[in-house]
Amino acid sequence: MAVDREQRLWDWERTAQPYLLVASLLFLTSYAVRVLVPGLSPGWETWWELVTIVSWGIFVAEYLARLAFSSDRRRFLRTRWLDLIVTVLPLLRPLRIIDMHERMRRRRNHPQLVLEARVMVYTGVTSLLLGFAASLAVYHDERTAPGANIHSFGDSVWWACSTLTTTGYGDATPVTSRGRVVAVALMFVGVALVGAVVGSFSSWLLRRFRQDGET
Amino acid sequence: MAVDREQRLWDWERTAQPYLLVASLLFLTSYAVRVLVPGLSPGWETWWELVTIVSWGIFVAEYLARLAFSSDRRRFLRTRWLDLIVTVLPLLRPLRIIDMHERMRRRRNHPQLVLEARVMVYTGVTSLLLGFAASLAVYHDERTAPGANIHSFGDSVWWACSTLTTTGYGDATPVTSRGRVVAVALMFVGVALVGAVVGSFSSWLLRRFRQDGET
Amino acid sequence: MAVDREQRLWDWERTAQPYLLVASLLFLTSYAVRVLVPGLSPGWETWWELVTIVSWGIFVAEYLARLAFSSDRRRFLRTRWLDLIVTVLPLLRPLRIIDMHERMRRRRNHPQLVLEARVMVYTGVTSLLLGFAASLAVYHDERTAPGANIHSFGDSVWWACSTLTTTGYGDATPVTSRGRVVAVALMFVGVALVGAVVGSFSSWLLRRFRQDGET
Amino acid sequence: MAVDREQRLWDWERTAQPYLLVASLLFLTSYAVRVLVPGLSPGWETWWELVTIVSWGIFVAEYLARLAFSSDRRRFLRTRWLDLIVTVLPLLRPLRIIDMHERMRRRRNHPQLVLEARVMVYTGVTSLLLGFAASLAVYHDERTAPGANIHSFGDSVWWACSTLTTTGYGDATPVTSRGRVVAVALMFVGVALVGAVVGSFSSWLLRRFRQDGET
């Protein structure tokens, strides 16, 4: 019985995946438009706000549905904690990519890329999307703050790049509390990015040695 | 005889551990309250100072007791040098976590987390606690310094995060000597944090390869 | 038939390699002279511009010739994407070194350096050349920009070094859009540089252990 | 005959080592005193200058003697290039530690520390000494430079620490050409320091796994 419900949960997640991906893109697009396009007419303003709210609503509804559907709710909360985070903060949804693909991979039998290449691709895509989301969020908070040194979206992207690579020039930094919370999150993403690049390099080197040693 | 004393030292350390943990939390709390709460009434001021001094006293007493109790004092000083450091500078006590758990693990037969996960959890907790302690210490020294750019505890936390990830924006940096000594210590903690993240990544990648190669 | 064409493509690439290297050096030299030498007489100005254009023309012609010559054009575009990038942006040509040597190595049977040493040498040379190219490009864009803090080529080299090592002092940073795009590229080169250094270190350590274990 | 000369070269190096170490310490001390002690009387000034020159002279003489003594001079220049660098720039002499110890180790049969511990100790000591030497050199150049932001030796040490950990706050940075050359060298030492910490971590993690797998 529980196994059956678990199976139906899997089926549901497989079916819902593409729709959630579309909702994610709609959420990011509507947020980006509202932050980046100045002087939006009231009609369009309302429209894009609606898109933001509806796509967010879809995330919440889907999460609650899965929670209700689950045979063991405590286990669901514990093993799917990433789902809860990305439901509350949809800008972090790019983090789902890793999780999503892992579970996909186990069911279908896709031909695999080399593990290091896959880690690099995931890290690259996740960094790109989170960097973009962080640039949007910081620009949104900073552009009207007094004493801010991030005045345009270009400044915000520049700041995000220098943070992700842990370079940290400091010529453009957030000054508001919310901007700084986003910045701290992005710094740790940056440490993970460096970690993935370095780890892949050292793993690749060692495997090459082993192969050379065998032949 | 020496073995017996060694055994009694182990027993003592096992018994004392939870009390020392409580004393650590009291020390950190009292230090935090004295630094962060402005306009403390003289009565409370004295009370929290007392808590700081008493908890510090407990650390010193416990260390001296163990030293006196030890069968081979020179060996005790050499192998437990971390204990001496955290007794003199109780804000560094979070470093004990690693040491403490290692010794615990050897005696009991706990089911183990994967080693990388354990390294990440230790590093995360230690970084969090040391970052918090450093923020407190720097805020304590900097808030009244002339020409300082750390004016609030928020600035201090922001500085600590940008230091721990080796980003180093430089928009908030200590200017006093004591603040800079704390900062230098935190920078090296940051290098170790990056090292732990990167090392875990590369070790995980290599183990995955070996497993894939075997199956 | 296809094998024969493939073989002739290999032969062609082997023959063209030294000429392309000379063209690369001419391109970099002419670009450097035009950026760094102030008050060039119109005659020399035209001459060096001609060198730049002709060497660029050689890259484009050679790429198109190989594309036309290829038995499977789609595969050529997919597997030689680095060639396309360095043809469009000749300042990135140092990246070819890695690719070039790898293919060389497979055909001839050179006595090999240790893999880590080779990785370090490649990374060093590539970082040096890309750092130099980035310094030139940023100096070219920034020297006339209002509000710039990179006034001399020395400032530009200083900025490039602090970026490549992910130190990021921030006392000299690009302010123009094109300069910042170059900077972002260099930051990621810097992360890769750190990755190569770290990866080589950890791989070397592990091999030493294995050797010690065997003897 | 050549073997015999090689043997005598080894013997000589073993005998000379402690004297060179004393000369290194004298060089560093005399340089430090001349940079750090303000208002030195002319007599002492001359005395310490003499110590600097004599210790430098010892390095040069010893290098030339070994070169003259060597059976194959070209091979000597190629394999002992580090000796040439530290003879020309005695402040880099701490780099000799690694080389020196390696050769010592091969001849005597010392009980060994774990390789990672040894790497960490070397890296720590080398970083400390090079950081100190760089602080001296930068302070020497910067204290009289117009527009400098390194005014005291404390500022210089603070700058050196933020550079070695690749944090790079940028609140104290060299502005003179010679100071910046020293800084660039120290940045690359910093990358190597991070590399050694990270590499040791990842190597230690992997060995622990292998040991756990075996038992």
Short mmCIF file of N, CA, C and O in Angstrom, two decimals, chain C residues 20-75:
data_model
loop_
_atom_site.label_atom_id
_atom_site.label_comp_id
_atom_site.label_asym_id
_atom_site.label_seq_id
_atom_site.Cartn_x
_atom_site.Cartn_y
_atom_site.Cartn_z
N LEU C 20 50.81 29.48 -37.70
CA LEU C 20 49.77 30.10 -36.87
C LEU C 20 50.38 30.69 -35.60
O LEU C 20 49.96 31.75 -35.13
N LEU C 21 51.38 30.01 -35.06
CA LEU C 21 52.05 30.50 -33.85
C LEU C 21 52.72 31.84 -34.14
O LEU C 21 52.60 32.80 -33.35
N VAL C 22 53.39 31.93 -35.30
CA VAL C 22 54.02 33.19 -35.70
C VAL C 22 52.96 34.28 -35.87
O VAL C 22 53.12 35.41 -35.39
N ALA C 23 51.83 33.92 -36.53
CA ALA C 23 50.74 34.89 -36.72
C ALA C 23 50.20 35.37 -35.38
O ALA C 23 49.91 36.56 -35.19
N SER C 24 50.07 34.44 -34.39
CA SER C 24 49.59 34.80 -33.04
C SER C 24 50.52 35.82 -32.42
O SER C 24 50.06 36.83 -31.85
N LEU C 25 51.83 35.55 -32.51
CA LEU C 25 52.81 36.46 -31.91
C LEU C 25 52.76 37.83 -32.60
O LEU C 25 52.83 38.87 -31.94
N LEU C 26 52.61 37.83 -33.94
CA LEU C 26 52.50 39.09 -34.68
C LEU C 26 51.26 39.86 -34.23
O LEU C 26 51.31 41.07 -34.03
N PHE C 27 50.13 39.15 -34.09
CA PHE C 27 48.89 39.79 -33.67
C PHE C 27 49.07 40.45 -32.29
O PHE C 27 48.76 41.63 -32.11
N LEU C 28 49.59 39.67 -31.34
CA LEU C 28 49.76 40.18 -29.98
C LEU C 28 50.74 41.36 -29.97
O LEU C 28 50.49 42.39 -29.32
N THR C 29 51.84 41.24 -30.72
CA THR C 29 52.83 42.31 -30.76
C THR C 29 52.22 43.59 -31.35
O THR C 29 52.37 44.68 -30.78
N SER C 30 51.52 43.46 -32.48
CA SER C 30 50.98 44.65 -33.13
C SER C 30 49.93 45.31 -32.23
O SER C 30 49.87 46.53 -32.09
N TYR C 31 49.10 44.47 -31.57
CA TYR C 31 48.09 45.02 -30.65
C TYR C 31 48.78 45.72 -29.49
O TYR C 31 48.41 46.85 -29.12
N ALA C 32 49.82 45.09 -28.94
CA ALA C 32 50.56 45.67 -27.81
C ALA C 32 51.19 47.00 -28.21
O ALA C 32 51.10 47.99 -27.48
N VAL C 33 51.82 47.04 -29.39
CA VAL C 33 52.47 48.28 -29.83
C VAL C 33 51.46 49.39 -29.98
O VAL C 33 51.66 50.51 -29.50
N ARG C 34 50.31 49.07 -30.62
CA ARG C 34 49.30 50.11 -30.84
C ARG C 34 48.72 50.62 -29.52
O ARG C 34 48.40 51.80 -29.40
N VAL C 35 48.58 49.74 -28.54
CA VAL C 35 48.02 50.17 -27.25
C VAL C 35 49.07 50.91 -26.41
O VAL C 35 48.79 51.93 -25.78
N LEU C 36 50.31 50.39 -26.41
CA LEU C 36 51.29 50.86 -25.42
C LEU C 36 52.16 52.03 -25.89
O LEU C 36 52.59 52.84 -25.06
N VAL C 37 52.45 52.13 -27.19
CA VAL C 37 53.37 53.18 -27.63
C VAL C 37 52.58 54.46 -27.94
O VAL C 37 51.76 54.47 -28.84
N PRO C 38 52.79 55.50 -27.15
CA PRO C 38 52.04 56.74 -27.39
C PRO C 38 52.69 57.54 -28.52
O PRO C 38 53.89 57.43 -28.76
N GLY C 39 51.89 58.31 -29.24
CA GLY C 39 52.40 59.18 -30.29
C GLY C 39 53.10 58.43 -31.41
O GLY C 39 54.21 58.79 -31.82
N LEU C 40 52.45 57.33 -31.89
CA LEU C 40 52.99 56.60 -33.03
C LEU C 40 52.79 57.45 -34.28
O LEU C 40 51.73 58.05 -34.47
N SER C 41 53.79 57.52 -35.13
CA SER C 41 53.64 58.31 -36.37
C SER C 41 52.59 57.63 -37.26
O SER C 41 52.42 56.41 -37.19
N PRO C 42 51.85 58.40 -38.08
CA PRO C 42 50.76 57.81 -38.90
C PRO C 42 51.23 56.63 -39.73
O PRO C 42 50.49 55.64 -39.88
N GLY C 43 52.44 56.71 -40.26
CA GLY C 43 52.95 55.61 -41.06
C GLY C 43 53.03 54.32 -40.26
O GLY C 43 52.46 53.28 -40.65
N TRP C 44 53.68 54.36 -39.09
CA TRP C 44 53.80 53.17 -38.24
C TRP C 44 52.42 52.71 -37.78
O TRP C 44 52.15 51.52 -37.71
N GLU C 45 51.56 53.68 -37.43
CA GLU C 45 50.20 53.37 -37.00
C GLU C 45 49.52 52.46 -38.04
O GLU C 45 48.98 51.40 -37.72
N THR C 46 49.59 52.93 -39.31
CA THR C 46 48.98 52.16 -40.40
C THR C 46 49.64 50.79 -40.53
O THR C 46 48.97 49.77 -40.71
N TRP C 47 50.97 50.77 -40.44
CA TRP C 47 51.71 49.52 -40.55
C TRP C 47 51.26 48.49 -39.52
O TRP C 47 50.92 47.34 -39.85
N TRP C 48 51.21 48.90 -38.25
CA TRP C 48 50.84 47.94 -37.20
C TRP C 48 49.37 47.54 -37.30
O TRP C 48 49.02 46.40 -37.00
N GLU C 49 48.52 48.49 -37.74
CA GLU C 49 47.12 48.13 -37.97
C GLU C 49 47.03 47.05 -39.03
O GLU C 49 46.27 46.08 -38.90
N LEU C 50 47.83 47.23 -40.10
CA LEU C 50 47.88 46.26 -41.19
C LEU C 50 48.30 44.89 -40.65
O LEU C 50 47.69 43.86 -40.99
N VAL C 51 49.33 44.87 -39.78
CA VAL C 51 49.79 43.59 -39.21
C VAL C 51 48.66 42.93 -38.44
O VAL C 51 48.42 41.73 -38.57
N THR C 52 47.96 43.73 -37.62
CA THR C 52 46.83 43.19 -36.85
C THR C 52 45.81 42.55 -37.79
O THR C 52 45.39 41.41 -37.59
N ILE C 53 45.41 43.32 -38.82
CA ILE C 53 44.35 42.85 -39.71
C ILE C 53 44.80 41.61 -40.48
O ILE C 53 44.05 40.63 -40.59
N VAL C 54 46.03 41.64 -41.00
CA VAL C 54 46.51 40.51 -41.79
C VAL C 54 46.58 39.25 -40.94
O VAL C 54 46.12 38.18 -41.36
N SER C 55 47.13 39.37 -39.71
CA SER C 55 47.25 38.15 -38.88
C SER C 55 45.86 37.62 -38.53
O SER C 55 45.62 36.42 -38.53
N TRP C 56 44.93 38.53 -38.22
CA TRP C 56 43.56 38.11 -37.96
C TRP C 56 42.99 37.40 -39.19
O TRP C 56 42.36 36.34 -39.11
N GLY C 57 43.26 38.01 -40.38
CA GLY C 57 42.80 37.42 -41.63
C GLY C 57 43.32 36.00 -41.81
O GLY C 57 42.58 35.10 -42.25
N ILE C 58 44.57 35.78 -41.43
CA ILE C 58 45.15 34.43 -41.55
C ILE C 58 44.37 33.44 -40.69
O ILE C 58 44.03 32.34 -41.13
N PHE C 59 44.05 33.85 -39.43
CA PHE C 59 43.29 32.96 -38.54
C PHE C 59 41.96 32.59 -39.18
O PHE C 59 41.58 31.42 -39.21
N VAL C 60 41.23 33.61 -39.68
CA VAL C 60 39.91 33.38 -40.26
C VAL C 60 40.03 32.47 -41.48
O VAL C 60 39.29 31.48 -41.61
N ALA C 61 40.97 32.79 -42.36
CA ALA C 61 41.14 32.00 -43.59
C ALA C 61 41.45 30.55 -43.26
O ALA C 61 40.86 29.62 -43.82
N GLU C 62 42.37 30.35 -42.29
CA GLU C 62 42.77 29.00 -41.95
C GLU C 62 41.59 28.21 -41.38
O GLU C 62 41.38 27.04 -41.70
N TYR C 63 40.78 28.89 -40.52
CA TYR C 63 39.63 28.21 -39.93
C TYR C 63 38.63 27.81 -41.01
O TYR C 63 38.15 26.68 -41.05
N LEU C 64 38.32 28.76 -41.92
CA LEU C 64 37.35 28.48 -42.98
C LEU C 64 37.87 27.37 -43.91
O LEU C 64 37.09 26.50 -44.33
N ALA C 65 39.17 27.42 -44.20
CA ALA C 65 39.75 26.38 -45.07
C ALA C 65 39.57 25.01 -44.44
O ALA C 65 39.12 24.06 -45.10
N ARG C 66 39.86 24.91 -43.14
CA ARG C 66 39.71 23.62 -42.46
C ARG C 66 38.26 23.16 -42.43
O ARG C 66 37.96 21.99 -42.58
N LEU C 67 37.35 24.14 -42.22
CA LEU C 67 35.92 23.82 -42.20
C LEU C 67 35.49 23.27 -43.56
O LEU C 67 34.80 22.24 -43.65
N ALA C 68 35.92 23.95 -44.64
CA ALA C 68 35.56 23.52 -45.99
C ALA C 68 36.13 22.15 -46.29
O ALA C 68 35.50 21.30 -46.93
N PHE C 69 37.34 21.91 -45.80
CA PHE C 69 38.08 20.70 -46.07
C PHE C 69 37.52 19.49 -45.31
O PHE C 69 37.71 18.35 -45.71
N SER C 70 36.86 19.78 -44.19
CA SER C 70 36.43 18.72 -43.28
C SER C 70 35.40 17.80 -43.93
O SER C 70 34.54 18.24 -44.71
N SER C 71 35.50 16.48 -43.61
CA SER C 71 34.56 15.53 -44.20
C SER C 71 33.19 15.63 -43.54
O SER C 71 32.17 15.41 -44.17
N ASP C 72 33.14 15.98 -42.25
CA ASP C 72 31.86 16.08 -41.53
C ASP C 72 31.83 17.44 -40.83
O ASP C 72 32.35 17.59 -39.73
N ARG C 73 31.19 18.44 -41.50
CA ARG C 73 31.28 19.81 -40.99
C ARG C 73 30.62 20.01 -39.63
O ARG C 73 31.09 20.77 -38.81
N ARG C 74 29.49 19.32 -39.41
CA ARG C 74 28.80 19.47 -38.13
C ARG C 74 29.69 18.99 -36.98
O ARG C 74 29.82 19.63 -35.95
N ARG C 75 30.33 17.84 -37.20
CA ARG C 75 31.23 17.29 -36.19
C ARG C 75 32.42 18.22 -35.96
O ARG C 75 32.87 18.42 -34.84
#
